[in-house]
PDB file of C-alpha atoms and ligand atoms in Angstrom:
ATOM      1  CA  UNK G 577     -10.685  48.561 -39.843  1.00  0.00           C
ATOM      2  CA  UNK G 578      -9.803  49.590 -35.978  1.00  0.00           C
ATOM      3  CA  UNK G 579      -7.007  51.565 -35.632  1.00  0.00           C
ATOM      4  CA  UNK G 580      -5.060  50.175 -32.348  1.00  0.00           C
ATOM      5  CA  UNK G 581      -3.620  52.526 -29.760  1.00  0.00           C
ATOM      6  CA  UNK G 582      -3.144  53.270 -26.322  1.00  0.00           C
ATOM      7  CA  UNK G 583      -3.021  49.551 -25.316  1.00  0.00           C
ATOM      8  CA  UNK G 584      -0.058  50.065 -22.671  1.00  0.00           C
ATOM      9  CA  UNK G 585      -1.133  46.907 -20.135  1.00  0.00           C
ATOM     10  CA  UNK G 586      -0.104  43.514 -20.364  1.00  0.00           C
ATOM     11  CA  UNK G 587      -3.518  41.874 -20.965  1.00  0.00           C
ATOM     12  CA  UNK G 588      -3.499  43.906 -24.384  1.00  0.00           C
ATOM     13  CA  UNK G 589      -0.475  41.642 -24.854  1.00  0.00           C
ATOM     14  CA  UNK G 590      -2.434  38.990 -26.129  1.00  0.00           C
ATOM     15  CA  UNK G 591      -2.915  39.807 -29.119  1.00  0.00           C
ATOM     16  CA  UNK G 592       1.002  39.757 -29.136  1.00  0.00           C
ATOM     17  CA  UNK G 593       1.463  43.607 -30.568  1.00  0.00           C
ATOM     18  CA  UNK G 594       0.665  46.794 -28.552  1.00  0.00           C
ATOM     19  CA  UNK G 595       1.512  50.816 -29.467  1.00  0.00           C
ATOM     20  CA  UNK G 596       2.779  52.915 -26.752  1.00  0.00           C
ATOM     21  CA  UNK G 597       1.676  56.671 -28.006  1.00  0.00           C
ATOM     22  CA  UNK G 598       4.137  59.201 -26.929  1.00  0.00           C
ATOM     23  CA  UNK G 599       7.194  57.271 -25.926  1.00  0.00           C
ATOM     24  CA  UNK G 600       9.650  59.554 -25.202  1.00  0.00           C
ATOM     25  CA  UNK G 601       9.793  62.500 -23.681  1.00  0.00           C
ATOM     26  CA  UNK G 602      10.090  65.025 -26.107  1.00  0.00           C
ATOM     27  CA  UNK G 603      13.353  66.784 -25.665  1.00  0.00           C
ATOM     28  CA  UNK G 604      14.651  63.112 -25.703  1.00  0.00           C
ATOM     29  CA  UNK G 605      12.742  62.148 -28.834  1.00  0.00           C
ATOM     30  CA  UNK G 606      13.795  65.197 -30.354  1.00  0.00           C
ATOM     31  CA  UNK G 607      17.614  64.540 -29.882  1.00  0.00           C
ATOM     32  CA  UNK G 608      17.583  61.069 -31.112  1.00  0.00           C
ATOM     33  CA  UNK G 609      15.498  62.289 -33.977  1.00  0.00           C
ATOM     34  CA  UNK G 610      18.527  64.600 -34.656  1.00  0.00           C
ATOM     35  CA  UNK G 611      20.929  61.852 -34.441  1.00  0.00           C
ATOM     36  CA  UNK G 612      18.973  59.268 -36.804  1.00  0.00           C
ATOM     37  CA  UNK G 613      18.492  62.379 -39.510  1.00  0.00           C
ATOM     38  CA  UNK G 614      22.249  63.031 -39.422  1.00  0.00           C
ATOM     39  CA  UNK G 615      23.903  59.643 -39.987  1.00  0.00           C
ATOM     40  CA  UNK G 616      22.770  60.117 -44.173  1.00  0.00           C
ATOM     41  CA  UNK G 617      24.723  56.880 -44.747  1.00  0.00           C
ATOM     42  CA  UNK G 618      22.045  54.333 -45.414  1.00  0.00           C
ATOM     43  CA  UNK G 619      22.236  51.025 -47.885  1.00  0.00           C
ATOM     44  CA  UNK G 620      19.711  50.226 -50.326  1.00  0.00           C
ATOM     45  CA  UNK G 621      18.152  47.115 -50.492  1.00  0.00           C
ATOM     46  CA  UNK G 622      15.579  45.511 -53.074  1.00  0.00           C
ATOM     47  CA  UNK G 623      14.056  41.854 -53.193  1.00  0.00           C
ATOM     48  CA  UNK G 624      11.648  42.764 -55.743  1.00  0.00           C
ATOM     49  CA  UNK G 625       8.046  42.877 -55.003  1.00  0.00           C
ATOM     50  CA  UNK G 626       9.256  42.197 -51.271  1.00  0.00           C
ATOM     51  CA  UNK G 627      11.091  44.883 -49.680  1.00  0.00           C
ATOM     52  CA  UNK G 628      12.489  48.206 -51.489  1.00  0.00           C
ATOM     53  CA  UNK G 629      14.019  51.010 -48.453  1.00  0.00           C
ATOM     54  CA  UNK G 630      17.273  51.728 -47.299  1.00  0.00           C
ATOM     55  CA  UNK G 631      18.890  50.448 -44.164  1.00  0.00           C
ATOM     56  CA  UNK G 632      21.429  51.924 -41.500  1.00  0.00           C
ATOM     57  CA  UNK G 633      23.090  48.453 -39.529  1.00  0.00           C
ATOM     58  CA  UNK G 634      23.631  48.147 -36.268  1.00  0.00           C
ATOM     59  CA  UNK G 635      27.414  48.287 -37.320  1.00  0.00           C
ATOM     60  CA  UNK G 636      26.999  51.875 -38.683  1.00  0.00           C
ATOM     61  CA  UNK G 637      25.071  52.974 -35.421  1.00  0.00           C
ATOM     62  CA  UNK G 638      27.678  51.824 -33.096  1.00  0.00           C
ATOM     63  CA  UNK G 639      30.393  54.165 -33.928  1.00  0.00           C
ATOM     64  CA  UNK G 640      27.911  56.913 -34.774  1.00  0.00           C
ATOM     65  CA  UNK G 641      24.721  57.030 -33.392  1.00  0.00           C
ATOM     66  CA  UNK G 642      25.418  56.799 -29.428  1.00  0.00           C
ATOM     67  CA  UNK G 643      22.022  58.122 -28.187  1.00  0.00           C
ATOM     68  CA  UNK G 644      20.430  55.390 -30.565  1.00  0.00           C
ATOM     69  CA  UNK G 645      22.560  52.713 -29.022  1.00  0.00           C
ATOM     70  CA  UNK G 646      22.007  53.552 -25.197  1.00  0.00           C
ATOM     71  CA  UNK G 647      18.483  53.890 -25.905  1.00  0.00           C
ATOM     72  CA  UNK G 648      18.407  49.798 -27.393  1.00  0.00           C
ATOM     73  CA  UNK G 649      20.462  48.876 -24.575  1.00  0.00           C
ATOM     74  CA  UNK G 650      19.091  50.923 -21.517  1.00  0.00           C
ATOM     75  CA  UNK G 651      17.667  49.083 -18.717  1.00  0.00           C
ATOM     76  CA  UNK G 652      14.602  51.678 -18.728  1.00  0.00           C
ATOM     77  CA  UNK G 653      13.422  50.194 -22.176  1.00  0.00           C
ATOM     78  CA  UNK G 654      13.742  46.872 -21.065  1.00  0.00           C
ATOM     79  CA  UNK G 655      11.664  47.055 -17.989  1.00  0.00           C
ATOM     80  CA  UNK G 656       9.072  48.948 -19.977  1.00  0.00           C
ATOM     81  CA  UNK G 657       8.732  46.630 -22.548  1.00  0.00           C
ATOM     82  CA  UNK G 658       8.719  43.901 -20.054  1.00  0.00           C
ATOM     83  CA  UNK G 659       5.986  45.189 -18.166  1.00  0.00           C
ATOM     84  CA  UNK G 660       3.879  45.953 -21.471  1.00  0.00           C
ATOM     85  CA  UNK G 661       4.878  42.200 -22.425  1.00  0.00           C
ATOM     86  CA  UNK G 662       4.989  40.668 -19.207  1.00  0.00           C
ATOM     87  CA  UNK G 663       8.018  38.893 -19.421  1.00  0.00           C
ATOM     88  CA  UNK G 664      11.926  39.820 -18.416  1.00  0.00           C
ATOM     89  CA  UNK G 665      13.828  40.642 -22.154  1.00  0.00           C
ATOM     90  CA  UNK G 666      17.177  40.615 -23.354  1.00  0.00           C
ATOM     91  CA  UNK G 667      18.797  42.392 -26.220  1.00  0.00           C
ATOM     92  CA  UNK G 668      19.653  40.533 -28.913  1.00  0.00           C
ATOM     93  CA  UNK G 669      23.225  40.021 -30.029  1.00  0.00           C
ATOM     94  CA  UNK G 670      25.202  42.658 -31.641  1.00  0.00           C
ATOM     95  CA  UNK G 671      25.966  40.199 -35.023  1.00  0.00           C
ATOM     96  CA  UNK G 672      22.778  40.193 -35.743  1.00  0.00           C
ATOM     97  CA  UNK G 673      21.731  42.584 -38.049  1.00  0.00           C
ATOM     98  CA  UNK G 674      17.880  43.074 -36.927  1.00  0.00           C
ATOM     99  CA  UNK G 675      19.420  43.642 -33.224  1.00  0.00           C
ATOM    100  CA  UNK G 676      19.258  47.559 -33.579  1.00  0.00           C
ATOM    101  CA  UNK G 677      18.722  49.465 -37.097  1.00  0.00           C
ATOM    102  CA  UNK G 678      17.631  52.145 -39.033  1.00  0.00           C
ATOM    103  CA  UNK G 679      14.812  51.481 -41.490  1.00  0.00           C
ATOM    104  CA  UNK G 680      14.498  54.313 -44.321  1.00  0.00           C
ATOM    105  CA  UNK G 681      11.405  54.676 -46.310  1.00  0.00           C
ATOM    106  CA  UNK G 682      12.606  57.943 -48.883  1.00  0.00           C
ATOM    107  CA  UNK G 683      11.716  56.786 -52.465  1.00  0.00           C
ATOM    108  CA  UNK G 684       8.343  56.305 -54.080  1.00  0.00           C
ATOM    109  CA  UNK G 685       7.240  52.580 -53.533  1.00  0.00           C
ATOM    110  CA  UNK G 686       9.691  51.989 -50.875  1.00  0.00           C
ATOM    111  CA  UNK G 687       7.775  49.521 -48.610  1.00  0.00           C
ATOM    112  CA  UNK G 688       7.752  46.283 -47.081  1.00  0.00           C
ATOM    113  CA  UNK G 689       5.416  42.981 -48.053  1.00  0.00           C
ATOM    114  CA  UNK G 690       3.784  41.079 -45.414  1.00  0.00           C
ATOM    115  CA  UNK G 691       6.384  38.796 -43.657  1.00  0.00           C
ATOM    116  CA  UNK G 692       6.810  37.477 -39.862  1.00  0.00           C
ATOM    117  CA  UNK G 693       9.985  38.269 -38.259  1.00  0.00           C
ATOM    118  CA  UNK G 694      12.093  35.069 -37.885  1.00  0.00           C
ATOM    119  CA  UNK G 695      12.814  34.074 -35.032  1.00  0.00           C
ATOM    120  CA  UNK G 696      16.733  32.356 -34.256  1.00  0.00           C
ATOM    121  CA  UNK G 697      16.690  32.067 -30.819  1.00  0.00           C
ATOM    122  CA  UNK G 698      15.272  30.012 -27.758  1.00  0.00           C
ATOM    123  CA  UNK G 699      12.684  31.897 -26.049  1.00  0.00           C
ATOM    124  CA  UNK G 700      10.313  34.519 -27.816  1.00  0.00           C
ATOM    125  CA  UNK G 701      11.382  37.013 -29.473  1.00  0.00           C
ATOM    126  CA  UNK G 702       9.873  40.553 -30.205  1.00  0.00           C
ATOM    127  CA  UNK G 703      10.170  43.980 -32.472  1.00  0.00           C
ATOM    128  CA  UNK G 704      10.465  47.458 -31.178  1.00  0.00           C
ATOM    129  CA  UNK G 705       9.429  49.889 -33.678  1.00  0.00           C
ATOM    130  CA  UNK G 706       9.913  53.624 -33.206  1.00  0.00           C
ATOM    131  CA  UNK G 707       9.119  55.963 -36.148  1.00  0.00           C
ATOM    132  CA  UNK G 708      11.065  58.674 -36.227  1.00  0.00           C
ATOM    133  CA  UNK G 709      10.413  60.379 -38.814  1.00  0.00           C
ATOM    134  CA  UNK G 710       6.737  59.925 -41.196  1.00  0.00           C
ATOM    135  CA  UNK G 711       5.436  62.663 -42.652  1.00  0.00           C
ATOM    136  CA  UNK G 712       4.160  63.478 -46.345  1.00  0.00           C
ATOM    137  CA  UNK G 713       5.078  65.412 -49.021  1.00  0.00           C
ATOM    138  CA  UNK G 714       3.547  68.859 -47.901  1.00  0.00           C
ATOM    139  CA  UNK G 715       4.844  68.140 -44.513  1.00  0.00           C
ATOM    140  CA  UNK G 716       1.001  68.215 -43.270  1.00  0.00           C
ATOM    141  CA  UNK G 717       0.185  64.794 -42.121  1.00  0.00           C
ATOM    142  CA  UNK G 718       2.101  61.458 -42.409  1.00  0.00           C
ATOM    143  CA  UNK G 719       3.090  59.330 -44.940  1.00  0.00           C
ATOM    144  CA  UNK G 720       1.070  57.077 -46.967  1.00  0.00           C
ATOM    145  CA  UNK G 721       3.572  54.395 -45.865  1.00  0.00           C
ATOM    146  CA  UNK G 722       1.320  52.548 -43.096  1.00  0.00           C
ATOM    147  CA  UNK G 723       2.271  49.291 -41.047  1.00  0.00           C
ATOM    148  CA  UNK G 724      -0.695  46.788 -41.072  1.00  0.00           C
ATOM    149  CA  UNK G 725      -0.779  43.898 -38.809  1.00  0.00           C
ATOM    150  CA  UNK G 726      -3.001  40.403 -39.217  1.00  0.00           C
ATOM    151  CA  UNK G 727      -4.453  40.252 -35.470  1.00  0.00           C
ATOM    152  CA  UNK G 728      -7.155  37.167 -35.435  1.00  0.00           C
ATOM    153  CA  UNK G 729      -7.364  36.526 -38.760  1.00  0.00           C
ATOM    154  CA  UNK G 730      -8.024  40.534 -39.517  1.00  0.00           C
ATOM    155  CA  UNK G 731      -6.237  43.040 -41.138  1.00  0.00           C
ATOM    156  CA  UNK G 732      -5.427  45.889 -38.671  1.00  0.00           C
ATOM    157  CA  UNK G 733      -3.675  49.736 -39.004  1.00  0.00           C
ATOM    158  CA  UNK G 734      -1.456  49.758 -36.988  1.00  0.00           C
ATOM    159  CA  UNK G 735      -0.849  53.862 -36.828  1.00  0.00           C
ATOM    160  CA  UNK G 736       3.493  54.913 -36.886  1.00  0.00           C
ATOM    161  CA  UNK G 737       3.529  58.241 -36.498  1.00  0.00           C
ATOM    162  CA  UNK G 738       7.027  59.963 -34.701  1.00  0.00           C
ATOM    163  CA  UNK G 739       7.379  58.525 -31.106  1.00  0.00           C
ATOM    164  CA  UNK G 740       4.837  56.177 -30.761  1.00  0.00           C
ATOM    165  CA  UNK G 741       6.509  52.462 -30.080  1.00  0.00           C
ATOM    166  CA  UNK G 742       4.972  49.603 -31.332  1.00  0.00           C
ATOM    167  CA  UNK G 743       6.243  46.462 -29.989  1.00  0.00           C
ATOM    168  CA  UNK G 744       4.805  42.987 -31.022  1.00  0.00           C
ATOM    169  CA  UNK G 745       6.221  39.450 -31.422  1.00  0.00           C
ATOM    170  CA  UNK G 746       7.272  39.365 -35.238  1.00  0.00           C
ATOM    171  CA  UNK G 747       7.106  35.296 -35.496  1.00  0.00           C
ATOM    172  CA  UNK G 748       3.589  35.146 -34.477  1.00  0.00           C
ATOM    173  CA  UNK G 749       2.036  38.109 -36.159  1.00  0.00           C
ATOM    174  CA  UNK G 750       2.189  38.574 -39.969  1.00  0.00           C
ATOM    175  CA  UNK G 751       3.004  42.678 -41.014  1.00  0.00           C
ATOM    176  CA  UNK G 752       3.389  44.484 -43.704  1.00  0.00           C
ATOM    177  CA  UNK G 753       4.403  48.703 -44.256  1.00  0.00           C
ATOM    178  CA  UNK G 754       3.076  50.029 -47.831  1.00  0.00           C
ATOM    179  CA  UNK G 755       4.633  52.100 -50.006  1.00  0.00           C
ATOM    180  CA  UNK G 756       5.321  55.975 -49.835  1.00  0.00           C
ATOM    181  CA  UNK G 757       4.383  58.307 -52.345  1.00  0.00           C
ATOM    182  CA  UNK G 758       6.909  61.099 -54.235  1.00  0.00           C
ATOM    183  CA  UNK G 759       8.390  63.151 -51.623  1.00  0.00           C
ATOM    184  CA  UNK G 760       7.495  61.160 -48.727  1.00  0.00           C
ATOM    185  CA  UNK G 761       9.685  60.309 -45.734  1.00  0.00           C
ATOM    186  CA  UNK G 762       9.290  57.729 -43.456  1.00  0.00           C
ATOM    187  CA  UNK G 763      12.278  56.930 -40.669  1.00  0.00           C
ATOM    188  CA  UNK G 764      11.498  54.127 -38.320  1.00  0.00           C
ATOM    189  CA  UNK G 765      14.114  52.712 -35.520  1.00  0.00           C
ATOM    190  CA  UNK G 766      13.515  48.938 -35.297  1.00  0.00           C
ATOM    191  CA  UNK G 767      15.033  47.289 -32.628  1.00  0.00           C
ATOM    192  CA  UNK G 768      14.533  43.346 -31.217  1.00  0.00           C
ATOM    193  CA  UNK G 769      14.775  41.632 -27.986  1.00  0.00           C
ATOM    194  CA  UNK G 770      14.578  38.381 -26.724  1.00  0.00           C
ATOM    195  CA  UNK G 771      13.475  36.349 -23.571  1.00  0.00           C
ATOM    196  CA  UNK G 772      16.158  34.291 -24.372  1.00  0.00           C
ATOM    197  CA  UNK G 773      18.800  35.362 -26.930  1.00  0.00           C
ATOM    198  CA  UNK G 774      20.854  32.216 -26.928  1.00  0.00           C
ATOM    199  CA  UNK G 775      20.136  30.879 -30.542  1.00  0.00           C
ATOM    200  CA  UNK G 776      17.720  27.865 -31.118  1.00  0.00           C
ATOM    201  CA  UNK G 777      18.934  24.604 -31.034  1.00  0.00           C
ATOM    202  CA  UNK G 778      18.359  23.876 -35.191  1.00  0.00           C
ATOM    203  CA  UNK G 779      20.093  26.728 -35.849  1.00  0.00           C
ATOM    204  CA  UNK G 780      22.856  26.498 -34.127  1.00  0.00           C
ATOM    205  CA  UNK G 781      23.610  22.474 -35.402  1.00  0.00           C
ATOM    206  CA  UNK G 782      22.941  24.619 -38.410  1.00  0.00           C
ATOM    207  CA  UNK G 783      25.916  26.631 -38.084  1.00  0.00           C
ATOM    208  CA  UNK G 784      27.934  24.257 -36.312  1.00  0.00           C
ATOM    209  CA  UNK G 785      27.761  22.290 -39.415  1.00  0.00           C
ATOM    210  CA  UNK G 786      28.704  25.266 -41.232  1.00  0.00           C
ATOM    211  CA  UNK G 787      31.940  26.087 -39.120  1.00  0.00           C
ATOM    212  CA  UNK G 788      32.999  22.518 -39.492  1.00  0.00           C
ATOM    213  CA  UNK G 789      33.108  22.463 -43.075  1.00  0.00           C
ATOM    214  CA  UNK G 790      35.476  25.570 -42.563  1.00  0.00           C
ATOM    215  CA  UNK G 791      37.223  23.735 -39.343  1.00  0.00           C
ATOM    216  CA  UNK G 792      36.896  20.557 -39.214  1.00  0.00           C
ATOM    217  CA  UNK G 793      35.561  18.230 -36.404  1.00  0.00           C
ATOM    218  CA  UNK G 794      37.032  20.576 -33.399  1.00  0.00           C
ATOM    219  CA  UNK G 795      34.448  23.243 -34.540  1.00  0.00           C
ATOM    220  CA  UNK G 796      31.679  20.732 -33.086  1.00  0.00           C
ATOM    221  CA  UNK G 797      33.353  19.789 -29.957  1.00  0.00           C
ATOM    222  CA  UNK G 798      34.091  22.897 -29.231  1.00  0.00           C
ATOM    223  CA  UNK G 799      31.026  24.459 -29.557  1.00  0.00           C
ATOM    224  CA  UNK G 800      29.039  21.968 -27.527  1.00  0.00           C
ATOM    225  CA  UNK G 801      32.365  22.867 -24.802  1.00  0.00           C
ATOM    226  CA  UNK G 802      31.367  26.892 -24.973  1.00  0.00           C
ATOM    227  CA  UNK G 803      27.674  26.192 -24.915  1.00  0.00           C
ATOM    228  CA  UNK G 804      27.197  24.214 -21.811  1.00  0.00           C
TER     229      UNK G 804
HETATM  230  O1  LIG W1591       8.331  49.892 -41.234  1.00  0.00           O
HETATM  231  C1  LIG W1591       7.550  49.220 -40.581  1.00  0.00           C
HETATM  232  O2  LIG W1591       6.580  49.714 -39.996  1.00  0.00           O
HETATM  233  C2  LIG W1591       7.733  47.706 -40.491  1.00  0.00           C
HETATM  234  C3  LIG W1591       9.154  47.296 -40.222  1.00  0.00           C
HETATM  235  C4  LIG W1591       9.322  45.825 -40.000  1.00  0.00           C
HETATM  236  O3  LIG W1591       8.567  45.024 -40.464  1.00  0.00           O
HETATM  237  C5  LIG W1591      10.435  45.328 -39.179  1.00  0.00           C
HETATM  238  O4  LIG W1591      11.297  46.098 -38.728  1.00  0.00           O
HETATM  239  O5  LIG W1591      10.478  44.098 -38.936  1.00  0.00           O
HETATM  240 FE1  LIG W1592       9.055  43.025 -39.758  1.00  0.00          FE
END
């Protein structure tokens, strides 16, 4: 299996994932670190055999993590990420959960099965993943909790240790992060973007059918009114 790193140029794009060793510089890195380790307010979630972690939203972060939140929406990231991409991105918008959060990897078998990353919106949409924290239980090396990727049909490692950005487009390629052993920590920030960030068509009929079941016909007109 090939490890993948160092593939910073667009080309490398086409295989729709690159990593980005060394992100930030590391009196930056180290601050946001800081920040991340001392929100301590995360929510579990399990879907069983899925997904098992805890989770600090985007809603938590606004109010508490500032240096995580001007990071997301800096400019700087942006036109990085373009250029690795080769495309002009977005953010995504603040309701959505996935926009900007905290993943937390701190119990035995807390992991995540292979998935894609739905995509809502118009244009393409990508994930920004920056580990903050992996290491194991000695504090030697990192955590057995490793992100694999399915890139032409094969199974890649896709290596997360602290500062080193992955960024790939989540509806195209299928990932996965395996579990961490006892006394394991692994901290990732995962942030998306879009090239578009208006929602898709489908879904929004979708939840324009929704809101008129709450508000009646208006909901529909009005929508259509705000969206053109
Ligand atoms: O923890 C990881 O490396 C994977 C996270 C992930 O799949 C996501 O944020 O969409
Ligand atoms: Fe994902």
């Amino acid at each position: 299996m090939t490890p993948l790193v160092g593939t910073a140029n667009a080309s490398a794009f086409a295989e729709h994932l690159a990593v980005l060793p060394d992100f930030l510089p590391p009196e930056h890195f180290t601050a946001l670190a800081r920040e991340v380790e001392g929100l301590g307010c995360t929510e579990r979630s399990y879907v069983p055999t899925h997904k098992q972690g805890g989770t600090i939203a985007f809603d938590t972060l606004r109010p508490h993590a500032p240096g995580v939140v001007g990071f997301y929406r800096s400019a700087e990231l942006r036109d990085r990420l373009g250029s690795v991409i080769g495309a002009t991105l977005k953010v995504t918008p603040e309701g959505d959960y996935s926009s900007c959060s905290i993943l937390v990897y701190e119990r035995p078998g807390d992991h995540i099965g292979w998935h894609y990353d739905h995509n809502f919106y118009r244009g393409r949409h990508f994930t920004v993943l920056l580990p903050v924290v992996n290491r194991n239980a000695a504090g030697s090396g990192l955590s057995a909790g490793r992100l694999f990727a399915k890139i032409g049909g094969a199974e890649r490692l896709v290596p997360t240790p602290p500062n080193q950005l992955v960024v790939f487009e989540g509806a195209k390629v299928l990932h996965r992060a395996t579990p961490i052993d006892e006394g394991e920590r692994r901290v990732v920030l995962s942030m998306t973007f879009g090239t578009d960030p208006r929602i898709s068509l489908p879904f929004e009929l979708a939840r324009r059918v929704k809101d008129m079941a709450f508000f009646g016909l208006r909901a529909l007109w009005g929508g259509r009114r705000r969206g053109a």
